[in-house]
Tab-separated table of C-alpha atoms in Angstrom:
chain	number	residue	atom	x	y	z
A	654	MET	CA	-26.746	-43.593	-39.268
A	655	ARG	CA	-25.145	-42.275	-36.773
A	656	LYS	CA	-21.746	-44.557	-35.845
A	657	LYS	CA	-21.929	-45.479	-32.106
A	658	ILE	CA	-18.591	-44.743	-29.904
A	659	ILE	CA	-18.036	-47.234	-27.263
A	660	ILE	CA	-15.243	-45.347	-24.718
A	661	PRO	CA	-13.292	-48.099	-22.863
A	662	LEU	CA	-14.383	-48.685	-19.080
A	663	SER	CA	-10.531	-47.608	-18.296
A	664	VAL	CA	-10.843	-44.341	-19.936
A	665	THR	CA	-14.495	-43.644	-18.328
A	666	CYS	CA	-12.535	-44.502	-14.787
A	667	PHE	CA	-9.538	-42.062	-16.019
A	668	LEU	CA	-11.934	-39.335	-16.973
A	669	LEU	CA	-13.867	-39.641	-14.037
A	670	VAL	CA	-11.299	-40.020	-11.607
A	671	GLY	CA	-9.350	-36.800	-13.137
A	672	SER	CA	-12.734	-34.546	-12.691
A	673	LEU	CA	-12.836	-36.063	-9.270
A	674	CYS	CA	-9.498	-34.803	-8.573
A	675	ALA	CA	-9.875	-31.432	-10.165
A	676	PHE	CA	-13.109	-31.101	-8.104
A	677	ILE	CA	-11.214	-31.785	-4.729
A	678	TYR	CA	-8.121	-29.723	-5.878
A	679	LYS	CA	-10.820	-26.815	-6.838
A	680	HIS	CA	-12.180	-27.298	-3.556
A	681	ASN	CA	-9.125	-27.614	-1.042
A	682	ALA	CA	-7.683	-24.085	-3.054
A	683	GLU	CA	-10.688	-22.050	-1.908
A	684	ILE	CA	-10.315	-19.525	0.531
A	685	THR	CA	-11.777	-20.604	4.076
A	686	PRO	CA	-15.311	-19.013	4.455
A	687	PHE	CA	-14.926	-15.762	6.600
A	688	LYS	CA	-15.857	-16.249	10.266
A	689	GLY	CA	-15.005	-13.350	12.312
A	690	ASP	CA	-13.608	-13.433	15.960
A	691	ALA	CA	-16.192	-13.036	18.772
A	692	ASP	CA	-14.800	-9.346	19.763
A	693	HIS	CA	-13.841	-8.933	16.067
A	694	ALA	CA	-10.322	-9.107	16.517
A	695	GLY	CA	-10.756	-6.138	19.043
A	696	LEU	CA	-11.760	-3.784	16.249
A	697	LYS	CA	-14.197	-1.291	15.762
A	698	LEU	CA	-16.381	-1.715	11.937
A	699	PRO	CA	-19.360	-0.844	10.486
A	700	ALA	CA	-22.553	-2.714	11.269
A	701	GLY	CA	-22.598	-5.912	9.424
A	702	PHE	CA	-18.851	-6.230	9.265
A	703	GLY	CA	-16.568	-8.785	11.667
A	704	ALA	CA	-12.842	-9.575	11.519
A	705	SER	CA	-10.299	-11.922	12.891
A	706	LYS	CA	-6.778	-12.394	13.369
A	707	VAL	CA	-5.407	-14.897	11.017
A	708	ILE	CA	-2.241	-14.824	12.359
A	709	ASP	CA	0.006	-13.068	15.210
A	710	ASN	CA	3.512	-12.286	15.552
A	711	ILE	CA	5.627	-12.690	12.178
A	712	GLY	CA	7.736	-9.777	12.189
A	713	LYS	CA	7.322	-6.410	10.818
A	714	ALA	CA	4.698	-7.150	7.933
A	715	ARG	CA	4.355	-4.627	5.450
A	716	HIS	CA	2.573	-5.227	2.475
A	717	ILE	CA	0.890	-7.904	1.407
A	718	VAL	CA	-0.889	-9.525	-1.555
A	719	LEU	CA	-3.079	-12.641	-1.895
A	720	THR	CA	-3.376	-15.789	-4.868
A	721	LYS	CA	-6.177	-17.007	-6.319
A	722	ASP	CA	-6.616	-19.705	-3.893
A	723	GLY	CA	-6.133	-17.548	-0.664
A	724	SER	CA	-2.456	-17.749	-0.226
A	725	VAL	CA	-0.905	-15.121	1.028
A	726	TYR	CA	2.841	-13.635	0.620
A	727	ILE	CA	3.727	-11.034	2.821
A	728	LYS	CA	7.038	-8.827	2.613
A	729	LEU	CA	8.701	-8.269	6.071
A	730	MET	CA	10.140	-4.653	6.706
A	731	ARG	CA	13.260	-6.583	8.399
A	732	VAL	CA	14.351	-10.106	7.430
A	733	VAL	CA	13.236	-12.790	10.019
A	734	ASN	CA	15.673	-15.878	10.429
A	735	GLY	CA	17.333	-14.112	7.294
A	736	LYS	CA	14.364	-14.423	5.223
A	737	GLY	CA	12.216	-11.323	4.201
A	738	ILE	CA	8.940	-12.822	2.075
A	739	LEU	CA	6.713	-14.869	3.949
A	740	PHE	CA	4.352	-17.116	2.097
A	741	LEU	CA	1.069	-18.262	4.018
A	742	GLN	CA	-1.650	-20.830	3.947
A	743	ASP	CA	-4.660	-21.937	5.783
A	744	LYS	CA	-4.616	-25.714	5.024
A	745	ASP	CA	-6.863	-26.896	7.757
A	746	LYS	CA	-9.740	-24.326	6.831
A	747	ASP	CA	-9.591	-23.678	10.442
A	748	GLY	CA	-9.425	-19.812	9.442
A	749	LYS	CA	-5.682	-19.314	10.721
A	750	TYR	CA	-2.736	-19.079	8.422
A	751	GLU	CA	0.254	-20.524	9.007
A	752	VAL	CA	3.977	-19.879	7.594
A	753	GLN	CA	4.777	-22.429	5.267
A	754	THR	CA	7.562	-21.070	3.735
A	755	SER	CA	9.826	-18.221	3.550
A	756	PHE	CA	12.789	-16.664	1.087
A	757	GLY	CA	14.270	-13.376	0.017
A	758	ASN	CA	17.617	-12.100	1.934
A	759	TYR	CA	16.187	-8.815	2.075
A	760	GLY	CA	13.542	-6.561	3.569
A	761	GLY	CA	11.324	-3.665	2.235
A	762	THR	CA	7.846	-2.803	1.568
A	763	GLY	CA	6.600	-3.623	-1.716
A	764	ILE	CA	4.987	-6.849	-2.866
A	765	THR	CA	2.396	-7.748	-5.799
A	766	ILE	CA	1.162	-10.618	-8.187
A	767	LYS	CA	0.896	-9.826	-11.788
A	768	ASN	CA	0.851	-11.734	-14.840
A	769	GLY	CA	2.359	-15.262	-13.359
A	770	TYR	CA	4.869	-13.427	-11.455
A	771	LEU	CA	5.313	-12.195	-7.764
A	772	TYR	CA	7.119	-9.107	-7.274
A	773	ALA	CA	8.872	-7.666	-4.683
A	774	SER	CA	11.332	-4.622	-3.416
A	775	SER	CA	14.340	-4.133	-1.061
A	776	ASP	CA	15.088	-0.477	-0.425
A	777	LYS	CA	16.869	0.100	-3.210
A	778	GLU	CA	15.652	-2.965	-5.757
A	779	VAL	CA	12.823	-4.813	-7.205
A	780	PHE	CA	12.824	-8.660	-7.821
A	781	ARG	CA	10.578	-11.023	-9.572
A	782	TYR	CA	9.386	-15.130	-8.832
A	783	GLN	CA	8.289	-17.053	-11.412
A	784	LEU	CA	4.812	-18.319	-10.378
A	785	ASN	CA	3.333	-21.897	-11.424
A	786	ASP	CA	-0.552	-22.561	-11.555
A	787	GLN	CA	-1.047	-22.200	-8.289
A	788	GLU	CA	0.709	-19.026	-7.901
A	789	GLN	CA	3.307	-20.211	-6.137
A	790	VAL	CA	6.760	-19.311	-6.395
A	791	ILE	CA	8.964	-21.756	-8.447
A	792	ASP	CA	12.413	-20.910	-7.517
A	793	PRO	CA	12.444	-18.966	-4.565
A	794	ALA	CA	15.918	-18.808	-4.625
A	795	ASN	CA	16.769	-17.353	-7.498
A	796	PRO	CA	14.674	-14.338	-8.695
A	797	GLU	CA	15.197	-12.269	-11.692
A	798	LYS	CA	16.334	-8.426	-10.620
A	799	ILE	CA	14.222	-6.138	-13.004
A	800	ILE	CA	15.423	-2.758	-11.472
A	801	THR	CA	19.060	-1.947	-9.291
A	802	GLY	CA	20.716	1.197	-8.410
A	803	LEU	CA	17.622	3.197	-6.828
A	804	LEU	CA	18.427	5.771	-4.085
A	805	ALA	CA	17.956	5.038	-0.919
A	806	GLY	CA	18.755	7.378	2.324
A	807	LYS	CA	17.964	7.065	5.920
A	808	GLN	CA	14.496	8.553	5.656
A	809	HIS	CA	11.794	7.746	3.214
A	810	GLN	CA	13.965	4.957	1.671
A	811	THR	CA	11.130	2.020	1.040
A	812	LYS	CA	10.022	1.521	-2.383
A	813	SER	CA	6.798	0.879	-2.980
A	814	ILE	CA	5.441	-1.169	-6.500
A	815	VAL	CA	2.260	-1.267	-8.601
A	816	LEU	CA	1.630	-2.452	-12.193
A	817	ASP	CA	-0.571	-1.481	-14.913
A	818	ASN	CA	-1.978	-3.308	-17.587
A	819	GLU	CA	0.332	-2.530	-20.240
A	820	ASN	CA	3.749	-4.410	-18.940
A	821	ASN	CA	4.895	-1.219	-16.607
A	822	ILE	CA	5.723	-1.385	-13.131
A	823	TYR	CA	5.522	1.627	-10.957
A	824	VAL	CA	8.180	2.487	-8.054
A	825	ASN	CA	8.108	5.497	-5.287
A	826	ILE	CA	11.336	7.025	-4.823
A	827	GLY	CA	11.077	8.735	-1.607
A	828	ALA	CA	13.179	11.812	-0.949
A	829	PRO	CA	16.008	11.293	1.512
A	830	THR	CA	14.572	14.798	3.258
A	831	ASN	CA	11.775	16.789	4.775
A	832	SER	CA	11.797	19.834	2.619
A	833	CYS	CA	15.049	19.908	0.632
A	834	GLN	CA	16.399	22.546	2.649
A	835	GLU	CA	20.424	23.195	3.008
A	836	ASN	CA	20.380	21.829	6.630
A	837	ASP	CA	17.827	18.875	6.610
A	838	ARG	CA	15.053	20.088	9.283
A	839	GLY	CA	17.329	22.832	10.524
A	840	LEU	CA	16.168	26.171	12.010
A	841	GLU	CA	15.064	28.701	9.419
A	842	SER	CA	17.295	26.845	6.788
A	843	LYS	CA	16.307	27.684	3.001
A	844	GLY	CA	15.340	25.401	0.520
A	845	LYS	CA	17.997	24.138	-2.134
A	846	ALA	CA	17.838	25.884	-5.157
A	847	GLY	CA	15.971	23.577	-8.020
A	848	CYS	CA	16.074	20.704	-5.039
A	849	PRO	CA	18.645	18.912	-6.976
A	850	ILE	CA	17.655	15.213	-5.671
A	851	LEU	CA	14.430	15.178	-7.695
A	852	ASP	CA	16.516	13.933	-10.748
A	853	SER	CA	16.563	10.876	-8.824
A	854	ALA	CA	14.140	10.927	-6.063
A	855	GLY	CA	10.868	12.337	-4.824
A	856	GLY	CA	8.272	10.919	-7.380
A	857	ILE	CA	7.402	7.970	-9.108
A	858	TRP	CA	9.585	6.131	-11.994
A	859	GLN	CA	8.170	3.818	-14.400
A	860	PHE	CA	10.000	0.797	-16.032
A	861	LYS	CA	9.137	-2.173	-18.151
A	862	ALA	CA	8.239	-5.073	-15.796
A	863	ASP	CA	10.385	-7.880	-17.808
A	864	GLN	CA	13.394	-6.514	-18.699
A	865	LEU	CA	16.566	-6.924	-16.037
A	866	ASN	CA	18.872	-5.153	-14.385
A	867	GLN	CA	17.419	-1.544	-15.129
A	868	SER	CA	18.076	1.510	-13.435
A	869	TYR	CA	17.080	5.302	-13.569
A	870	HIS	CA	18.616	5.573	-17.257
A	871	ASN	CA	16.250	2.718	-18.207
A	872	GLY	CA	13.164	4.053	-16.955
A	873	THR	CA	11.167	6.834	-17.087
A	874	ARG	CA	9.938	9.639	-14.192
A	875	TYR	CA	6.532	9.597	-14.536
A	876	ALA	CA	5.665	11.858	-12.012
A	877	THR	CA	7.818	14.389	-9.485
A	878	GLY	CA	7.358	16.772	-7.163
A	879	ILE	CA	5.717	13.629	-4.483
A	880	ARG	CA	7.678	13.663	-1.223
A	881	ASN	CA	7.374	10.151	-0.510
A	882	VAL	CA	4.581	7.279	-1.121
A	883	MET	CA	4.098	4.041	0.502
A	884	GLY	CA	0.246	3.786	-0.461
A	885	LEU	CA	-0.584	3.362	-4.147
A	886	ASP	CA	-2.762	1.542	-6.723
A	887	TRP	CA	-3.654	0.839	-10.486
A	888	ASN	CA	-7.290	1.677	-10.659
A	889	THR	CA	-8.384	-0.464	-13.036
A	890	GLN	CA	-12.211	1.636	-13.714
A	891	ASN	CA	-10.094	4.262	-15.511
A	892	ASN	CA	-6.340	3.052	-16.229
A	893	THR	CA	-4.921	5.946	-13.846
A	894	LEU	CA	-2.185	5.525	-11.246
A	895	TYR	CA	-3.205	6.836	-7.827
A	896	VAL	CA	-0.862	7.687	-4.670
A	897	MET	CA	-1.150	8.491	-1.133
A	898	GLN	CA	1.645	11.157	-0.365
A	899	HIS	CA	2.893	11.307	3.493
A	900	GLY	CA	3.304	15.202	3.874
A	901	ARG	CA	6.066	17.674	5.217
A	902	ASP	CA	6.753	17.820	8.734
A	903	ASN	CA	8.494	20.521	11.044
A	904	LEU	CA	6.661	23.539	10.449
A	905	ASN	CA	6.876	25.094	13.920
A	906	SER	CA	10.029	23.332	14.992
A	907	SER	CA	12.169	24.846	11.410
A	908	TRP	CA	9.829	28.015	11.304
A	909	PRO	CA	8.840	29.278	14.755
A	910	LYS	CA	8.397	32.837	13.928
A	911	LEU	CA	5.727	31.498	11.273
A	912	PHE	CA	3.756	28.762	12.741
A	913	ASN	CA	3.100	27.481	16.283
A	914	GLU	CA	2.864	24.019	17.243
A	915	LYS	CA	-0.699	23.764	16.659
A	916	GLN	CA	-0.361	24.748	13.377
A	917	SER	CA	2.440	22.487	12.885
A	918	ALA	CA	0.436	19.404	14.075
A	919	GLU	CA	-2.358	20.096	12.117
A	920	THR	CA	-0.633	21.274	8.780
A	921	PRO	CA	0.288	20.058	6.276
A	922	ALA	CA	-2.454	17.678	5.001
A	923	GLU	CA	-1.986	13.940	3.943
A	924	VAL	CA	-3.520	13.971	0.022
A	925	MET	CA	-4.250	11.625	-2.667
A	926	TYR	CA	-3.230	12.260	-6.398
A	927	MET	CA	-4.616	11.097	-9.179
A	928	VAL	CA	-1.546	10.858	-11.277
A	929	LYS	CA	-0.898	11.247	-15.051
A	930	LYS	CA	2.698	10.959	-17.162
A	931	GLY	CA	4.613	14.294	-16.631
A	932	ASP	CA	2.423	15.602	-13.356
A	933	ASN	CA	4.570	17.518	-11.057
A	934	ALA	CA	2.513	17.678	-7.511
A	935	GLY	CA	4.557	20.488	-6.173
A	936	TRP	CA	6.952	19.165	-3.319
A	937	PRO	CA	9.249	20.726	-2.299
A	938	TYR	CA	7.728	24.381	-3.137
A	939	ILE	CA	4.475	23.518	-1.688
A	940	TYR	CA	2.463	22.109	0.337
A	941	TYR	CA	-1.711	21.557	0.849
A	942	ASP	CA	-3.476	23.519	3.844
A	943	SER	CA	-6.727	21.610	4.677
A	944	ALA	CA	-8.038	24.515	6.503
A	945	LEU	CA	-7.611	26.773	3.332
A	946	LYS	CA	-8.470	24.346	0.810
A	947	LYS	CA	-5.234	25.730	-1.069
A	948	LYS	CA	-1.897	24.970	-1.844
A	949	ILE	CA	0.549	26.997	0.070
A	950	LEU	CA	4.321	27.971	-0.853
A	951	ALA	CA	6.737	26.276	1.318
A	952	PRO	CA	8.632	28.741	4.029
A	953	GLU	CA	11.580	27.090	2.398
A	954	TYR	CA	11.174	29.056	-0.534
A	955	GLY	CA	9.253	32.534	0.445
A	956	GLY	CA	6.009	31.407	2.354
A	957	ASP	CA	4.743	32.657	5.258
A	958	GLY	CA	1.838	30.030	5.509
A	959	LYS	CA	-0.620	32.147	3.557
A	960	LYS	CA	1.191	32.702	0.017
A	961	GLU	CA	-0.270	30.538	-2.420
A	962	GLY	CA	2.143	28.141	-4.437
A	963	SER	CA	2.312	27.833	-8.321
A	964	SER	CA	-1.132	26.988	-9.752
A	965	ALA	CA	1.031	24.831	-12.713
A	966	TYR	CA	1.158	21.951	-10.013
A	967	ILE	CA	-1.472	19.601	-9.994
A	968	ASP	CA	-4.105	19.393	-6.783
A	969	PRO	CA	-4.924	16.693	-4.604
A	970	ILE	CA	-8.141	14.670	-5.293
A	971	ALA	CA	-8.813	13.973	-1.630
A	972	ASP	CA	-7.310	15.493	1.447
A	973	PHE	CA	-7.000	13.816	5.449
A	974	PRO	CA	-5.703	15.487	8.769
A	975	ALA	CA	-1.568	16.206	8.629
A	976	HIS	CA	1.137	13.569	9.695
A	977	MET	CA	-1.369	10.145	9.844
A	978	ALA	CA	0.966	8.281	7.248
A	979	PRO	CA	-1.006	6.715	4.559
A	980	ASN	CA	0.836	3.207	4.228
A	981	ALA	CA	-1.421	1.679	1.911
A	982	LEU	CA	-4.013	2.355	-0.913
A	983	LEU	CA	-6.361	-0.028	-2.443
A	984	PHE	CA	-9.648	-0.056	-4.645
A	985	TYR	CA	-12.354	-2.290	-3.933
A	986	THR	CA	-13.487	-4.323	-6.540
A	987	GLY	CA	-14.880	-7.561	-4.817
A	988	ASN	CA	-18.560	-8.508	-4.388
A	989	MET	CA	-18.516	-9.567	-0.373
A	990	PHE	CA	-18.784	-5.927	0.719
A	991	PRO	CA	-22.097	-3.716	0.080
A	992	ALA	CA	-22.497	-2.423	-3.482
A	993	ARG	CA	-21.587	1.560	-1.946
A	994	TYR	CA	-18.006	0.331	-1.334
A	995	LYS	CA	-17.396	-1.173	-4.852
A	996	ASN	CA	-14.382	0.694	-6.480
A	997	GLY	CA	-14.168	2.821	-3.662
A	998	ALA	CA	-10.678	3.320	-1.814
A	999	PHE	CA	-9.455	1.798	1.239
A	1000	ILE	CA	-6.394	3.967	2.637
A	1001	ALA	CA	-4.345	2.113	5.858
A	1002	PHE	CA	-3.459	4.781	8.241
A	1003	HIS	CA	-0.133	3.900	10.134
A	1004	GLY	CA	-0.489	6.877	12.291
A	1005	SER	CA	1.329	9.998	13.269
A	1006	TRP	CA	4.302	10.452	15.349
A	1007	ASN	CA	4.586	14.393	15.044
A	1008	ARG	CA	1.643	15.901	16.288
A	1009	ALA	CA	2.291	16.827	19.917
A	1010	PRO	CA	1.207	18.304	21.524
A	1011	GLU	CA	-1.839	17.250	20.254
A	1012	LYS	CA	-2.813	13.457	20.221
A	1013	GLN	CA	-1.506	11.530	17.365
A	1014	ALA	CA	-3.655	10.359	14.768
A	1015	GLY	CA	-4.393	7.540	12.060
A	1016	TYR	CA	-3.986	4.003	13.667
A	1017	PHE	CA	-7.242	2.764	11.510
A	1018	VAL	CA	-8.146	2.149	7.898
A	1019	VAL	CA	-10.559	4.363	6.132
A	1020	PHE	CA	-12.985	4.104	3.041
A	1021	VAL	CA	-13.337	7.030	0.380
A	1022	PRO	CA	-16.531	6.285	-2.141
A	1023	PHE	CA	-15.824	6.852	-5.359
A	1024	ALA	CA	-17.701	7.478	-8.995
A	1025	ASN	CA	-15.750	8.562	-12.463
A	1026	GLY	CA	-12.315	8.103	-10.896
A	1027	LYS	CA	-13.233	10.535	-8.286
A	1028	PRO	CA	-14.349	10.598	-4.723
A	1029	SER	CA	-18.085	10.701	-4.353
A	1030	GLY	CA	-18.027	11.549	-0.536
A	1031	LYS	CA	-16.372	12.208	2.161
A	1032	TRP	CA	-13.989	9.800	3.769
A	1033	GLU	CA	-14.809	7.762	6.706
A	1034	VAL	CA	-13.037	5.561	9.493
A	1035	PHE	CA	-13.982	2.174	8.597
A	1036	ALA	CA	-11.651	0.084	10.711
A	1037	ASP	CA	-10.733	1.653	14.161
A	1038	GLY	CA	-9.130	-0.008	17.594
A	1039	PHE	CA	-5.734	-1.308	16.150
A	1040	SER	CA	-4.143	0.956	18.285
A	1041	GLY	CA	-5.542	-0.245	21.675
A	1042	LEU	CA	-6.036	2.567	23.179
A	1043	ASP	CA	-8.330	5.898	23.166
A	1044	ALA	CA	-5.777	8.353	23.002
A	1045	VAL	CA	-2.182	7.983	21.734
A	1046	MET	CA	0.298	10.295	22.978
A	1047	VAL	CA	3.611	8.894	21.453
A	1048	PRO	CA	3.468	6.195	18.418
A	1049	ARG	CA	5.417	3.527	20.773
A	1050	GLU	CA	2.326	3.248	22.632
A	1051	ALA	CA	0.364	1.857	19.930
A	1052	GLN	CA	-0.283	-1.629	20.119
A	1053	HIS	CA	-0.860	-2.320	16.585
A	1054	ARG	CA	-0.428	0.142	13.176
A	1055	PRO	CA	-1.758	-0.818	10.010
A	1056	CYS	CA	0.410	-0.888	7.220
A	1057	GLY	CA	-0.922	-3.118	4.131
A	1058	LEU	CA	-3.706	-3.741	2.241
A	1059	ALA	CA	-5.142	-6.547	-0.097
A	1060	GLN	CA	-8.455	-8.095	-1.498
A	1061	ALA	CA	-8.912	-11.524	-0.996
A	1062	PRO	CA	-10.791	-13.537	-3.845
A	1063	ASP	CA	-13.786	-13.450	-1.768
A	1064	GLY	CA	-13.569	-10.181	-1.492
A	1065	SER	CA	-13.013	-10.007	2.407
A	1066	LEU	CA	-10.010	-7.570	3.221
A	1067	PHE	CA	-6.949	-8.696	4.438
A	1068	VAL	CA	-5.020	-5.986	6.920
A	1069	THR	CA	-1.389	-6.195	8.239
A	1070	ASP	CA	0.364	-4.562	10.924
A	1071	ASP	CA	4.012	-3.931	11.653
A	1072	VAL	CA	4.210	-3.635	15.392
A	1073	LYS	CA	3.597	-7.248	16.440
A	1074	GLY	CA	3.487	-8.900	13.176
A	1075	THR	CA	-0.339	-9.430	13.186
A	1076	VAL	CA	-2.655	-10.126	9.890
A	1077	TYR	CA	-6.586	-9.138	10.695
A	1078	ARG	CA	-9.185	-10.464	7.808
A	1079	ILE	CA	-12.539	-8.208	7.534
A	1080	GLY	CA	-15.417	-9.413	5.927
A	1081	TYR	CA	-19.229	-8.943	5.633
A	1082	SER	CA	-21.686	-11.283	7.349
A	1083	SER	CA	-24.914	-9.271	7.121
A	1084	LYS	CA	-26.773	-8.593	4.087
A	1085	LYS	CA	-29.232	-6.129	5.922
């Protein structure tokens, strides 16, 4: 005969209250259901999509990451009131976020969450902050410094970061030069033999995510010949790193006998690389020409705009118009958007500065469909209208410039702007 177990009333009440509290916490922790602004926050989007501005005027907002309950961390390029990381929440569930706290006494770009830590970068170092169960930073005043002593010149100094699933962190170290010339951006200045800066810049370095005070001698030059990368992401479908390179400038101003202004405005392409350990993408010796669909030998190293570069360098897997400045890359794994977006790539193009006399280009977010780790169709403009203008002739005219991308727990897409410090949320509500 089964023995009857009697649970005291006090214990029953405790269990019920505990369950109720857990339910209430879970309910309150969920991200606010998406509701777009009536004007789609001024953006042009595909049918069925909407957008809202979740916050404005927070500073030069660069990369962004969301917690599992929809809270937001944003890295600021420049500190505001002495702090460079913002923590935002929508506590009243009205779809608008408020800054709850700020910390980190450094500017920069990179920020991400992985395995119980928030990682953030300055232009020379990378830090990590331990998180609690709600993915809130436990001790914001005392981060662990995991990487230090990285090269940071007056250009391409930002350090974008991403982690894989094997406790490695990847850091972009941009080249502090346009094309490794003897006189940077100078008239007909030749390239430096062997480009000596490639030992410490112009590539992606791999470090351990949990070791303190690492520098070059602790890390691995994972890939080289990559001029500068702000947009990078780890594709979990094939466990591979993907990066968006900022292509070179000044073909006409440095080499006017070889390139006219129009050629310089439209060349070289901004490209996406699928990067594996040991790869060499060929900067500064080559660039990619979209019209010719070839790797072309750089003029600094004997090229004339037609001679092909070495076949030893890896090929890009996608190319885009020149000088548009791809500042963020995100592989979409959510379920809110239609199925065609699943596992495809979103890219935030910050916008060009050197396409004159042509109008500037970019200032939008594009989508690239993917299958089996490669683009499966042409890229398309996904979200436009950030600039607020039909044509941008000089960058300062743009009202907003996309910079960071993040996927929310519900599958909506967050986009940062580093002009006015606006954060957008893009969602899908039509199931047609």
